[in-house]
Amino acid sequence: QVQLVESGGGLVQAGGSLRLSCARSGSIASIDTMGWYRQAPGKQRELVLSITAGGSPTYADSVKGRFTISRDNAKNTVDLQMSSLKPEDTAVYYCHLRGRSTYFSPWRDYWGQGTQVTVSS
């Protein structure tokens, strides 16, 4: 069973930086995308940044130029480096993976438990 565990959230002042890390355990046959979503209070969950198996990133417009994503296939981790943080970045950040456990299984979405990021003004 695939599990995703996030770490690195916390409280930071506006303009500061944080790095989130997501570690995957459990076997998986193939991955379509891995990345990060976030959900602020009273809002829907939204894509922050994702990266395909081929290495192509997709950014939310609000984080372009401030956030970057990196993936370490050997360690089964995907990290989100956040810089120039703003109060509006405050949210619970979720690690996400779309993949299939075997080559005959349907594609499905896996989620971490979430980590809180709070940016103070």
PDB file of C-alpha atoms in Angstrom:
ATOM      1  CA  GLN A   1       0.000   0.000   0.000  1.00  0.00           C
ATOM      2  CA  VAL A   2       1.408   3.362  -1.023  1.00  0.00           C
ATOM      3  CA  GLN A   3       1.782   5.917   1.733  1.00  0.00           C
ATOM      4  CA  LEU A   4       2.867   9.532   1.492  1.00  0.00           C
ATOM      5  CA  VAL A   5       4.277  11.329   4.516  1.00  0.00           C
ATOM      6  CA  GLU A   6       4.885  15.072   4.501  1.00  0.00           C
ATOM      7  CA  SER A   7       7.268  17.014   6.685  1.00  0.00           C
ATOM      8  CA  GLY A   8       8.640  20.513   6.940  1.00  0.00           C
ATOM      9  CA  GLY A   9       5.610  22.682   7.562  1.00  0.00           C
ATOM     10  CA  GLY A  10       5.512  25.406  10.168  1.00  0.00           C
ATOM     11  CA  LEU A  11       5.253  29.100  10.885  1.00  0.00           C
ATOM     12  CA  VAL A  12       7.275  31.606   8.905  1.00  0.00           C
ATOM     13  CA  GLN A  13       7.225  35.351   8.414  1.00  0.00           C
ATOM     14  CA  ALA A  14       6.238  36.883   5.119  1.00  0.00           C
ATOM     15  CA  GLY A  15       9.183  36.911   2.758  1.00  0.00           C
ATOM     16  CA  GLY A  16      10.694  33.826   4.329  1.00  0.00           C
ATOM     17  CA  SER A  17      11.263  30.342   2.992  1.00  0.00           C
ATOM     18  CA  LEU A  18      10.214  26.814   3.831  1.00  0.00           C
ATOM     19  CA  ARG A  19      10.964  23.444   2.339  1.00  0.00           C
ATOM     20  CA  LEU A  20       8.385  20.677   2.393  1.00  0.00           C
ATOM     21  CA  SER A  21       9.338  17.085   1.825  1.00  0.00           C
ATOM     22  CA  CYS A  22       7.177  14.112   0.898  1.00  0.00           C
ATOM     23  CA  ALA A  23       8.413  10.565   1.331  1.00  0.00           C
ATOM     24  CA  ARG A  24       6.726   7.677  -0.430  1.00  0.00           C
ATOM     25  CA  SER A  25       6.648   4.156   0.925  1.00  0.00           C
ATOM     26  CA  GLY A  26       5.122   1.075  -0.651  1.00  0.00           C
ATOM     27  CA  SER A  27       5.659  -0.265  -4.105  1.00  0.00           C
ATOM     28  CA  ILE A  28       4.181   1.292  -7.196  1.00  0.00           C
ATOM     29  CA  ALA A  29       4.490   0.160 -10.785  1.00  0.00           C
ATOM     30  CA  SER A  30       4.281   3.507 -12.512  1.00  0.00           C
ATOM     31  CA  ILE A  31       3.807   7.161 -11.661  1.00  0.00           C
ATOM     32  CA  ASP A  32       2.004   9.726 -13.759  1.00  0.00           C
ATOM     33  CA  THR A  33       2.574  12.800 -11.616  1.00  0.00           C
ATOM     34  CA  MET A  34       3.729  13.751  -8.148  1.00  0.00           C
ATOM     35  CA  GLY A  35       3.292  17.087  -6.531  1.00  0.00           C
ATOM     36  CA  TRP A  36       1.700  19.341  -3.992  1.00  0.00           C
ATOM     37  CA  TYR A  37      -1.766  20.729  -3.433  1.00  0.00           C
ATOM     38  CA  ARG A  38      -2.966  23.091  -0.749  1.00  0.00           C
ATOM     39  CA  GLN A  39      -6.203  23.951   0.960  1.00  0.00           C
ATOM     40  CA  ALA A  40      -6.839  27.161   2.823  1.00  0.00           C
ATOM     41  CA  PRO A  41      -9.755  27.494   5.285  1.00  0.00           C
ATOM     42  CA  GLY A  42     -13.028  27.834   3.444  1.00  0.00           C
ATOM     43  CA  LYS A  43     -11.453  27.185   0.062  1.00  0.00           C
ATOM     44  CA  GLN A  44     -11.173  24.237  -2.275  1.00  0.00           C
ATOM     45  CA  ARG A  45      -8.024  22.222  -2.566  1.00  0.00           C
ATOM     46  CA  GLU A  46      -5.867  23.578  -5.368  1.00  0.00           C
ATOM     47  CA  LEU A  47      -2.803  22.498  -7.280  1.00  0.00           C
ATOM     48  CA  VAL A  48       0.416  24.200  -6.238  1.00  0.00           C
ATOM     49  CA  LEU A  49       3.025  22.387  -8.262  1.00  0.00           C
ATOM     50  CA  SER A  50       3.307  18.984  -9.846  1.00  0.00           C
ATOM     51  CA  ILE A  51       5.875  17.179 -11.924  1.00  0.00           C
ATOM     52  CA  THR A  52       5.370  14.386 -14.401  1.00  0.00           C
ATOM     53  CA  ALA A  53       7.393  11.214 -14.567  1.00  0.00           C
ATOM     54  CA  GLY A  54       9.230  12.820 -17.457  1.00  0.00           C
ATOM     55  CA  GLY A  55      10.121  15.844 -15.364  1.00  0.00           C
ATOM     56  CA  SER A  56       7.692  18.424 -16.747  1.00  0.00           C
ATOM     57  CA  PRO A  57       6.353  20.773 -14.051  1.00  0.00           C
ATOM     58  CA  THR A  58       2.941  22.408 -13.809  1.00  0.00           C
ATOM     59  CA  TYR A  59       2.728  25.534 -11.664  1.00  0.00           C
ATOM     60  CA  ALA A  60      -0.138  27.459 -10.197  1.00  0.00           C
ATOM     61  CA  ASP A  61       0.157  31.033 -11.461  1.00  0.00           C
ATOM     62  CA  SER A  62       0.290  32.319  -7.897  1.00  0.00           C
ATOM     63  CA  VAL A  63       3.543  30.485  -7.123  1.00  0.00           C
ATOM     64  CA  LYS A  64       5.485  30.917 -10.347  1.00  0.00           C
ATOM     65  CA  GLY A  65       8.908  32.338  -9.660  1.00  0.00           C
ATOM     66  CA  ARG A  66       8.633  31.595  -5.943  1.00  0.00           C
ATOM     67  CA  PHE A  67       8.169  27.838  -5.580  1.00  0.00           C
ATOM     68  CA  THR A  68      10.120  25.002  -7.119  1.00  0.00           C
ATOM     69  CA  ILE A  69       9.707  21.254  -7.054  1.00  0.00           C
ATOM     70  CA  SER A  70      12.332  18.562  -7.050  1.00  0.00           C
ATOM     71  CA  ARG A  71      12.145  14.793  -7.125  1.00  0.00           C
ATOM     72  CA  ASP A  72      14.622  12.194  -5.972  1.00  0.00           C
ATOM     73  CA  ASN A  73      13.698   8.874  -7.514  1.00  0.00           C
ATOM     74  CA  ALA A  74      16.312   6.975  -5.532  1.00  0.00           C
ATOM     75  CA  LYS A  75      14.903   8.221  -2.229  1.00  0.00           C
ATOM     76  CA  ASN A  76      11.269   8.224  -3.355  1.00  0.00           C
ATOM     77  CA  THR A  77      10.858  11.810  -2.268  1.00  0.00           C
ATOM     78  CA  VAL A  78       9.447  14.958  -3.775  1.00  0.00           C
ATOM     79  CA  ASP A  79      10.256  18.321  -2.232  1.00  0.00           C
ATOM     80  CA  LEU A  80       8.630  21.711  -2.485  1.00  0.00           C
ATOM     81  CA  GLN A  81      10.921  24.693  -1.980  1.00  0.00           C
ATOM     82  CA  MET A  82       8.904  27.790  -1.135  1.00  0.00           C
ATOM     83  CA  SER A  83      10.445  31.257  -1.171  1.00  0.00           C
ATOM     84  CA  SER A  84       9.143  34.790  -0.834  1.00  0.00           C
ATOM     85  CA  LEU A  85       6.219  33.434   1.114  1.00  0.00           C
ATOM     86  CA  LYS A  86       3.075  35.516   1.459  1.00  0.00           C
ATOM     87  CA  PRO A  87       0.258  35.372   4.010  1.00  0.00           C
ATOM     88  CA  GLU A  88      -2.011  34.084   1.247  1.00  0.00           C
ATOM     89  CA  ASP A  89       0.198  30.989   1.001  1.00  0.00           C
ATOM     90  CA  THR A  90      -1.126  29.928   4.390  1.00  0.00           C
ATOM     91  CA  ALA A  91      -2.809  26.556   3.988  1.00  0.00           C
ATOM     92  CA  VAL A  92      -2.549  22.864   4.649  1.00  0.00           C
ATOM     93  CA  TYR A  93      -0.229  21.431   2.024  1.00  0.00           C
ATOM     94  CA  TYR A  94      -0.847  17.920   0.736  1.00  0.00           C
ATOM     95  CA  CYS A  95       1.505  15.662  -1.114  1.00  0.00           C
ATOM     96  CA  HIS A  96      -0.128  13.962  -4.087  1.00  0.00           C
ATOM     97  CA  LEU A  97       0.774  11.084  -6.348  1.00  0.00           C
ATOM     98  CA  ARG A  98      -1.120   9.712  -9.324  1.00  0.00           C
ATOM     99  CA  GLY A  99      -0.010   6.232 -10.156  1.00  0.00           C
ATOM    100  CA  ARG A 100      -0.897   2.572 -10.342  1.00  0.00           C
ATOM    101  CA  SER A 101       0.216  -0.217  -8.087  1.00  0.00           C
ATOM    102  CA  THR A 102       0.616  -2.717 -10.929  1.00  0.00           C
ATOM    103  CA  TYR A 103       0.650  -2.346 -14.685  1.00  0.00           C
ATOM    104  CA  PHE A 104      -2.827  -3.873 -14.743  1.00  0.00           C
ATOM    105  CA  SER A 105      -4.299  -1.650 -12.034  1.00  0.00           C
ATOM    106  CA  PRO A 106      -6.302   1.478 -12.685  1.00  0.00           C
ATOM    107  CA  TRP A 107      -4.661   4.839 -12.149  1.00  0.00           C
ATOM    108  CA  ARG A 108      -5.511   6.331  -8.799  1.00  0.00           C
ATOM    109  CA  ASP A 109      -4.719   9.310  -6.611  1.00  0.00           C
ATOM    110  CA  TYR A 110      -2.795   8.984  -3.367  1.00  0.00           C
ATOM    111  CA  TRP A 111      -2.666  11.702  -0.711  1.00  0.00           C
ATOM    112  CA  GLY A 112      -0.576  12.490   2.307  1.00  0.00           C
ATOM    113  CA  GLN A 113      -2.086  13.578   5.595  1.00  0.00           C
ATOM    114  CA  GLY A 114      -1.157  17.222   5.068  1.00  0.00           C
ATOM    115  CA  THR A 115       1.179  19.663   6.777  1.00  0.00           C
ATOM    116  CA  GLN A 116       0.284  23.145   7.951  1.00  0.00           C
ATOM    117  CA  VAL A 117       2.096  26.159   6.555  1.00  0.00           C
ATOM    118  CA  THR A 118       1.353  29.490   8.205  1.00  0.00           C
ATOM    119  CA  VAL A 119       2.809  32.730   6.899  1.00  0.00           C
ATOM    120  CA  SER A 120       2.540  35.703   9.227  1.00  0.00           C
ATOM    121  CA  SER A 121       2.445  39.262   7.971  1.00  0.00           C
TER     122      SER A 121
END
